Coordinates of C-alpha atoms and ligand atoms in Angstrom, one line a residue:
M1 CA 105.8 150.5 131.5
K2 CA 106.1 150.9 127.5
K3 CA 103.9 148.0 125.8
P4 CA 106.2 145.0 125.1
T5 CA 106.6 144.0 121.5
Y6 CA 105.7 140.7 120.2
A7 CA 109.4 139.3 120.2
Q8 CA 110.0 140.8 123.8
L9 CA 106.9 138.9 125.0
A10 CA 107.8 135.7 123.1
R11 CA 111.2 135.7 124.4
M12 CA 110.0 136.5 128.1
D13 CA 107.4 133.6 127.5
K14 CA 109.8 131.2 126.4
S15 CA 112.3 132.2 129.1
Y16 CA 110.0 132.2 132.0
L17 CA 106.9 130.1 131.7
W18 CA 105.8 126.7 131.9
H19 CA 102.4 126.0 129.8
P20 CA 99.8 123.1 130.5
F21 CA 100.0 120.1 128.6
T22 CA 102.8 121.5 126.6
Q23 CA 106.1 119.9 125.5
M24 CA 108.1 122.9 126.2
E25 CA 111.2 121.9 124.0
S26 CA 108.9 122.4 121.0
W27 CA 107.3 125.2 122.2
E28 CA 110.5 127.1 122.9
K29 CA 110.9 126.5 118.9
E30 CA 107.5 127.4 117.6
E31 CA 106.0 130.7 116.6
I32 CA 103.6 131.4 119.5
L33 CA 100.5 133.0 119.6
I34 CA 100.0 135.5 122.2
I35 CA 96.6 136.4 122.6
E36 CA 95.6 139.9 123.9
R37 CA 91.8 140.5 123.0
G38 CA 88.8 138.7 122.2
R39 CA 85.7 139.8 120.1
G40 CA 82.8 137.6 119.7
N41 CA 83.8 134.0 118.6
Y42 CA 87.4 135.5 117.7
L43 CA 90.6 135.6 119.3
I44 CA 92.9 138.8 118.6
D45 CA 96.7 138.3 119.3
V46 CA 99.2 141.1 120.1
K47 CA 99.9 141.6 116.3
G48 CA 96.2 142.3 115.6
R49 CA 95.7 138.9 113.9
R50 CA 92.2 137.3 114.4
Y51 CA 91.7 133.6 114.9
L52 CA 88.2 131.9 115.1
D53 CA 88.2 130.1 118.7
G54 CA 87.5 127.0 117.6
V55 CA 87.8 125.3 120.7
S56 CA 85.9 127.6 122.7
S57 CA 89.1 128.6 124.6
L58 CA 89.1 125.0 126.0
W59 CA 85.6 124.3 126.0
T60 CA 84.5 127.0 127.9
N61 CA 82.9 130.1 126.1
V62 CA 79.6 130.1 125.0
H63 CA 78.2 133.4 124.1
G64 CA 81.3 134.7 122.5
H65 CA 84.0 137.0 123.8
G66 CA 83.3 140.4 125.1
K67 CA 79.6 139.6 125.5
R68 CA 78.4 142.9 126.8
Y69 CA 75.8 141.4 129.0
I70 CA 78.2 139.5 131.0
D71 CA 80.9 142.0 130.9
A72 CA 78.2 144.3 132.7
A73 CA 77.5 141.8 135.3
I74 CA 80.6 141.3 136.4
K75 CA 81.5 145.2 136.4
G76 CA 78.1 145.6 138.5
Q77 CA 79.3 143.2 141.1
L78 CA 82.8 144.8 141.1
G79 CA 81.2 147.8 142.1
R80 CA 79.9 145.9 145.0
I81 CA 82.3 143.4 146.6
A82 CA 84.9 141.1 144.4
H83 CA 85.3 138.4 147.1
S84 CA 83.9 137.3 150.4
T85 CA 84.2 133.9 151.9
F86 CA 81.7 131.3 151.6
L87 CA 82.9 129.2 154.7
G88 CA 80.6 130.7 157.2
L89 CA 78.8 133.4 155.0
S90 CA 77.0 133.6 152.1
H91 CA 76.1 136.0 149.5
P92 CA 73.0 137.0 147.3
G93 CA 74.7 135.9 144.0
A94 CA 75.4 132.5 144.9
I95 CA 71.9 132.1 146.7
V96 CA 70.2 133.1 143.1
L97 CA 72.4 130.9 141.2
S98 CA 71.6 127.9 143.2
K99 CA 68.1 128.3 142.2
M100 CA 68.8 128.7 138.6
L101 CA 71.3 125.9 138.3
L102 CA 68.9 123.4 140.3
D103 CA 66.0 124.8 137.9
I104 CA 67.6 123.5 134.8
V105 CA 69.8 120.1 136.1
P106 CA 68.4 116.7 135.8
P107 CA 65.5 115.8 138.2
G108 CA 66.3 114.6 141.6
L109 CA 69.3 117.0 141.9
E110 CA 68.5 119.4 144.9
R111 CA 71.8 121.0 146.4
V112 CA 74.6 122.7 145.0
F113 CA 78.3 122.7 146.4
Y114 CA 80.4 125.3 144.5
S115 CA 84.3 125.0 143.7
D116 CA 86.5 126.5 141.1
N117 CA 87.6 124.2 138.5
G118 CA 86.5 120.7 136.8
A119 CA 89.0 118.3 138.6
T120 CA 87.7 119.8 142.1
A121 CA 84.2 119.6 141.4
V122 CA 85.3 115.9 140.6
E123 CA 87.2 115.5 143.9
I124 CA 84.2 116.7 145.8
A125 CA 82.0 114.3 144.2
I126 CA 84.1 111.3 145.0
K127 CA 84.8 112.5 148.7
M128 CA 81.1 113.4 149.2
A129 CA 80.0 109.8 147.5
L130 CA 82.7 108.0 149.9
Q131 CA 81.5 110.1 153.0
Y132 CA 77.8 109.5 152.1
W133 CA 78.4 105.7 152.8
H134 CA 80.5 106.3 155.4
N135 CA 78.1 108.6 157.3
I136 CA 74.9 106.3 156.6
G137 CA 76.9 103.3 158.3
E138 CA 78.3 101.6 155.1
P139 CA 82.3 102.4 155.2
Q140 CA 82.9 99.2 153.5
R141 CA 81.8 100.8 150.4
Y142 CA 84.9 102.7 149.2
L143 CA 85.5 101.4 145.7
F144 CA 85.2 103.6 142.7
V145 CA 84.5 102.4 139.3
S146 CA 85.3 104.2 136.1
L147 CA 86.2 103.8 132.4
D148 CA 89.3 103.1 130.4
N149 CA 89.7 106.7 128.5
A150 CA 87.8 108.5 131.1
Y151 CA 89.3 112.0 131.8
H152 CA 88.1 113.8 134.9
G153 CA 91.0 116.4 135.6
D154 CA 94.6 116.3 136.7
T155 CA 94.3 116.4 140.6
I156 CA 95.3 112.9 142.1
G157 CA 91.8 112.2 143.2
S158 CA 90.6 113.0 139.7
V159 CA 93.6 111.2 138.1
S160 CA 92.7 108.2 140.2
V161 CA 89.3 107.8 138.1
G162 CA 91.1 108.5 135.1
G163 CA 91.9 106.2 132.3
I164 CA 94.2 107.6 129.9
G165 CA 97.7 105.9 130.1
L166 CA 99.5 108.7 128.3
F167 CA 98.5 111.5 130.9
H168 CA 97.7 109.1 133.8
S169 CA 100.1 106.2 134.1
T170 CA 103.2 108.0 135.6
Y171 CA 101.2 108.7 138.6
K172 CA 100.2 105.2 139.4
P173 CA 102.0 104.9 142.8
L174 CA 100.0 107.9 143.8
L175 CA 96.3 106.9 143.1
F176 CA 93.9 105.3 145.0
E177 CA 92.6 102.0 144.1
T178 CA 89.7 101.9 141.3
V179 CA 88.2 99.4 139.1
K180 CA 88.4 100.3 135.6
A181 CA 85.5 99.3 133.1
P182 CA 86.0 99.1 129.2
S183 CA 85.5 102.2 127.2
P184 CA 82.4 102.3 125.2
Y185 CA 84.7 103.1 122.1
C186 CA 83.1 101.4 119.1
Y187 CA 85.5 102.2 116.5
R188 CA 88.1 100.5 118.4
C189 CA 86.1 98.3 120.6
G190 CA 88.1 96.6 123.2
L191 CA 86.0 93.5 123.3
G192 CA 86.2 92.9 119.6
L193 CA 82.4 93.5 119.3
E194 CA 80.3 95.6 117.0
Y195 CA 77.4 97.7 117.6
P196 CA 74.4 97.0 118.1
S197 CA 74.9 93.0 117.8
C198 CA 77.1 93.4 120.8
G199 CA 74.0 94.2 123.1
L200 CA 76.2 96.6 124.8
A201 CA 78.6 94.1 126.4
C202 CA 80.6 97.0 127.8
A203 CA 77.7 98.2 129.9
R204 CA 77.2 94.4 130.9
K205 CA 80.9 94.4 132.0
V206 CA 80.0 97.1 134.5
G207 CA 77.3 94.9 135.8
D208 CA 79.9 92.1 136.2
I209 CA 82.3 94.4 138.1
L210 CA 79.6 95.7 140.5
A211 CA 78.2 91.9 140.9
S212 CA 81.7 90.7 141.9
N213 CA 82.4 93.8 144.2
E214 CA 78.9 93.9 145.7
G215 CA 78.4 96.0 148.6
K216 CA 81.9 97.6 148.5
V217 CA 81.2 100.0 145.5
A218 CA 80.8 103.7 146.4
G219 CA 80.1 105.2 143.2
L220 CA 80.7 104.9 139.5
V221 CA 82.1 108.1 137.5
I222 CA 81.0 108.7 134.2
E223 CA 81.5 111.3 131.3
P224 CA 77.8 111.1 130.1
M225 CA 77.3 110.3 126.3
I226 CA 81.0 111.5 125.3
Q227 CA 84.3 110.5 126.7
A228 CA 85.9 113.8 125.6
A229 CA 89.6 114.3 126.4
G230 CA 89.9 110.5 125.9
G231 CA 89.3 111.1 122.1
F232 CA 85.7 112.3 121.8
I233 CA 84.5 108.9 122.3
L234 CA 80.8 108.9 121.8
S235 CA 78.8 105.9 123.7
P236 CA 76.3 104.1 121.6
P237 CA 72.7 104.9 122.1
G238 CA 71.3 103.1 125.3
Y239 CA 74.5 102.7 126.9
L240 CA 74.0 105.7 129.3
K241 CA 70.8 104.4 130.2
A242 CA 72.0 100.7 130.7
I243 CA 74.8 102.4 133.3
E244 CA 72.2 104.1 135.1
E245 CA 70.0 100.8 135.4
I246 CA 73.0 98.8 136.6
T247 CA 74.0 101.4 139.1
K248 CA 70.6 101.4 140.4
R249 CA 70.3 97.8 140.6
H250 CA 73.5 97.5 142.6
G251 CA 72.8 100.6 144.9
V252 CA 76.0 102.5 143.8
L253 CA 76.1 106.0 143.2
L254 CA 75.9 107.3 139.6
I255 CA 78.3 110.4 139.4
A256 CA 78.0 112.3 136.2
D257 CA 80.7 114.3 135.1
E258 CA 79.3 117.2 133.0
V259 CA 82.4 119.5 133.4
A260 CA 82.8 119.2 129.5
T261 CA 79.3 118.6 128.0
G262 CA 77.3 120.8 130.5
F263 CA 75.5 124.2 129.1
G264 CA 74.9 123.1 125.7
R265 CA 77.6 121.9 124.1
T266 CA 75.7 118.4 123.2
G267 CA 72.7 120.1 121.8
R268 CA 70.9 119.6 125.3
M269 CA 71.8 121.7 128.6
F270 CA 73.2 118.5 130.1
A271 CA 74.2 115.4 128.2
C272 CA 72.3 113.2 130.7
E273 CA 69.2 114.7 129.1
H274 CA 69.5 112.8 125.9
E275 CA 69.0 109.2 127.7
H276 CA 66.8 110.9 130.4
V277 CA 69.4 109.8 133.1
S278 CA 69.3 111.2 136.6
P279 CA 72.4 111.0 138.2
D280 CA 73.0 111.0 142.2
I281 CA 76.0 113.3 141.9
M282 CA 76.8 115.7 138.9
T283 CA 79.6 117.8 138.4
A284 CA 79.8 121.1 136.2
A285 CA 82.5 123.9 135.4
K286 CA 83.8 125.1 132.0
G287 CA 80.6 126.7 130.4
I288 CA 78.8 127.4 133.8
S289 CA 80.1 130.9 133.7
G290 CA 79.7 131.4 129.8
G291 CA 83.8 130.7 129.8
Y292 CA 84.5 133.9 131.9
L293 CA 85.5 133.1 135.3
P294 CA 86.6 129.7 137.1
V295 CA 83.6 128.5 138.5
A296 CA 82.5 125.0 139.3
A297 CA 79.8 123.2 141.0
T298 CA 79.0 119.7 142.6
F299 CA 75.4 118.7 142.5
T300 CA 73.5 116.2 144.7
T301 CA 70.3 114.6 145.6
G302 CA 68.6 115.3 148.7
R303 CA 69.3 111.9 150.0
V304 CA 72.9 112.0 149.6
Y305 CA 72.8 115.7 151.4
D306 CA 70.7 114.4 154.2
A307 CA 73.2 111.9 154.9
F308 CA 75.6 114.7 156.1
L309 CA 73.2 116.1 158.5
G310 CA 73.3 115.7 162.2
G311 CA 74.4 116.8 165.3
Y312 CA 78.1 118.3 165.7
G313 CA 79.3 115.5 167.6
E314 CA 78.2 113.1 164.9
K315 CA 81.1 114.6 162.9
K316 CA 78.9 114.1 159.7
T317 CA 80.1 117.4 158.2
F318 CA 81.6 117.4 154.8
Y319 CA 85.0 118.9 155.6
H320 CA 85.9 120.4 152.4
G321 CA 86.2 123.6 150.8
H322 CA 88.0 126.3 149.1
T323 CA 89.2 129.7 149.5
Y324 CA 87.5 131.1 146.4
T325 CA 84.4 128.9 146.4
A326 CA 81.2 130.4 145.0
N327 CA 83.7 133.8 144.1
P328 CA 81.1 136.6 143.7
L329 CA 82.6 137.6 140.5
G330 CA 82.4 134.4 139.1
V331 CA 78.9 133.8 140.0
A332 CA 77.7 137.0 138.5
A333 CA 79.1 136.0 135.2
C334 CA 77.2 132.3 135.7
I335 CA 74.0 134.2 136.2
A336 CA 74.2 136.5 133.4
N337 CA 75.4 133.3 131.2
L338 CA 72.0 131.5 132.4
E339 CA 69.9 134.6 131.7
L340 CA 71.6 134.8 128.1
F341 CA 70.7 131.2 127.8
R342 CA 67.1 132.0 128.0
K343 CA 66.9 135.3 126.5
E344 CA 68.8 134.1 123.5
R345 CA 66.8 130.9 123.3
V346 CA 70.7 129.4 122.7
I347 CA 69.9 125.7 123.1
R348 CA 66.8 126.0 120.4
R349 CA 69.2 128.1 117.9
L350 CA 71.5 125.3 117.9
R351 CA 69.3 123.2 115.7
P352 CA 70.3 124.4 112.4
K353 CA 74.0 124.8 113.2
I354 CA 74.1 121.1 114.5
R355 CA 72.9 120.2 111.1
L356 CA 75.1 122.3 109.2
L357 CA 77.8 120.9 111.3
K358 CA 76.9 117.3 110.3
E359 CA 76.7 118.0 106.9
G360 CA 80.1 119.6 106.6
L361 CA 81.3 116.7 108.7
G362 CA 79.9 114.2 105.8
R363 CA 82.5 115.3 103.3
I364 CA 85.3 115.4 106.0
A365 CA 84.3 111.8 107.1
A366 CA 85.0 110.8 103.5
L367 CA 88.8 112.1 103.2
E368 CA 91.2 109.3 102.9
H369 CA 92.9 109.6 106.1
V370 CA 89.8 110.1 108.4
G371 CA 88.9 106.8 110.4
E372 CA 85.9 108.1 112.3
V373 CA 84.1 111.6 112.8
R374 CA 82.4 111.6 115.8
Q375 CA 79.6 114.4 116.8
I376 CA 77.2 115.2 119.4
G377 CA 75.6 118.6 119.2
M378 CA 78.3 121.2 118.9
M379 CA 81.2 118.8 119.8
T380 CA 83.0 117.2 117.1
G381 CA 86.0 114.7 117.0
I382 CA 87.8 113.9 113.9
E383 CA 90.1 110.5 114.4
L384 CA 92.8 110.6 111.7
V385 CA 94.3 107.0 110.9
R386 CA 97.2 106.4 108.7
D387 CA 95.5 103.5 107.0
R388 CA 91.6 103.7 107.0
A389 CA 91.1 99.8 106.1
T390 CA 93.1 98.6 109.0
K391 CA 92.5 101.8 111.5
E392 CA 96.3 102.1 111.9
P393 CA 97.0 105.1 113.6
Y394 CA 99.8 107.4 112.9
P395 CA 102.9 107.0 114.9
F396 CA 102.6 109.1 117.9
E397 CA 105.5 111.3 117.1
Q398 CA 104.6 112.5 114.0
R399 CA 102.1 114.7 115.9
T400 CA 99.6 114.6 112.6
G401 CA 96.9 116.0 114.7
A402 CA 98.8 118.8 116.0
R403 CA 100.2 119.2 112.5
V404 CA 96.3 119.8 111.2
C405 CA 95.7 122.3 113.6
F406 CA 98.7 124.4 113.2
E407 CA 97.7 124.5 109.3
T408 CA 94.5 125.8 110.0
R409 CA 96.0 128.9 111.8
K410 CA 97.1 129.9 108.2
H411 CA 93.1 130.3 107.6
G412 CA 92.8 132.6 110.9
I413 CA 91.5 129.5 113.0
F414 CA 92.5 128.3 116.4
I415 CA 92.0 124.5 117.1
R416 CA 93.7 121.9 119.4
P417 CA 93.8 118.3 118.9
L418 CA 93.7 115.4 121.3
D419 CA 96.5 113.5 120.0
D420 CA 95.3 112.2 116.2
V421 CA 91.8 113.4 117.1
V422 CA 90.9 116.9 115.7
V423 CA 88.6 118.7 118.1
L424 CA 85.9 121.4 116.8
M425 CA 84.1 122.7 119.7
P426 CA 83.4 126.4 118.8
P427 CA 81.3 128.7 120.8
L428 CA 77.6 128.2 120.9
S429 CA 77.3 131.6 119.6
I430 CA 79.2 130.9 116.2
T431 CA 77.3 131.9 113.2
E432 CA 76.7 129.5 110.4
R433 CA 78.7 131.3 108.0
Q434 CA 81.7 131.1 110.7
L435 CA 80.6 127.5 111.1
S436 CA 81.0 126.7 107.3
Y437 CA 84.3 128.7 107.2
L438 CA 85.7 126.4 110.2
L439 CA 84.5 123.2 108.2
K440 CA 86.0 124.3 104.9
S441 CA 89.3 125.1 106.4
V442 CA 89.7 122.3 108.5
E443 CA 88.8 119.9 105.5
G444 CA 91.6 121.6 103.6
A445 CA 94.1 121.4 106.5
I446 CA 93.6 117.7 106.9
R447 CA 93.9 117.4 103.2
A448 CA 97.3 119.4 103.3
V449 CA 98.6 117.3 106.0
T450 CA 97.6 114.0 105.2
E451 CA 97.4 113.7 101.5
Q452 CA 100.7 115.3 101.0
R453 CA 103.1 112.8 99.3
Ligands
PMP1 N1 85.9 116.6 133.7 C1 85.8 116.6 132.4 C2 84.9 115.6 131.7 C3 86.8 117.4 131.8 O1 86.7 117.3 130.1 C4 87.8 118.3 132.1 C5 88.8 119.0 131.7 N2 88.7 119.0 130.2 C6 87.9 118.2 133.7 C7 86.8 116.9 134.4 C8 88.8 119.0 134.2 O2 88.4 120.3 134.3 P1 89.2 121.5 134.9 O3 90.3 121.5 134.1 O4 88.5 122.8 135.0 O5 90.2 121.0 136.1

């Protein structure tokens, strides 16, 4: 087949496809980017234009695109087998990877259950938590507590523990019952308080919820340190630790969703490390394969795992699995990814980059229409507001955040916002020079869009 031109591809895309989280009416009118290749921290489109991958291909890419070491690992696995089932069979890669993962996750996590995306990892966590109580004879513990502004994926179970009205409210009739706790969103505190004089009142609310549902709550699901898709909302110091203590006190399982934060994004391997938190169940996906292939994992403690053991007749088995669970190609990418973390001392080498990011963000924070800049490690959210003094947001339909991101394309950058929060989450392999360029271009784009008279 002759290679199609950009115009042909764009026409076919707009005629046949439906893209995720995309208003297709405007997509059909826009000039779309069609990515053909990737090199290092750049995406290259079919016209040969390069774009700095400022959001790591949706928060997944770690060491850059076309990383030889990972490419070779996948090719090596391809020479052996592309896929064999994990239901009733095992394979060397998955076994080796499980040990490598358990060596780096927070203490107490002793088992890995594989799946293939973040939402699924969360579904598994929820079902495991519920069945844990069932299996130990406390079936009355069925409730889940989650947070306003939470995002845990788009399947019905993960939407049930989500808290973003725009994404989730339509599906309400389909969702299971949950109890929502306030989001630790200090910039727009729902309790009308200020940190630190609030004394972490939002965490205390969680305690109240657990107390008033004593004996009924199976688990609390949380994105540790930062609510990512909810707008890069950073929890105040001490919040996560307080939540851990509260869940322990009430005997509720703590489920930490590290899908976005895992694998170095926050400057530590896992966000839980910032406050020395050890969840009972933890989810990971995205960066687990270096951003190469869809692999996810749900980790549990030995205590949770043990509750599923028993004679066949006891029916304590975890009746859950996906066709591509622990896909060997994906697993090969994960192993290579973790080896690179060690070989290239990725976490240690992030420090100067995080400092540089902080400095550049200081300038952005001073702009007239920047309400707040929130950064943890290599994750940054820049909240744009119409009025800094009153924190008044821009009208939703103006798409201010999206316009800023479009503007950066002129500078050869691809970023994607969350509403009016401009997100920067480049691959951990971004160089200091590329980072400076990214910051300068984003600053220019924010000014161009928000300061035009
Ligand atoms: N949990 C969190 C914290 C996430 O940020 C995401 C994705 N942005 C998910 C779960 C869902 O992951 P996936 O898109 O792979 O289903």
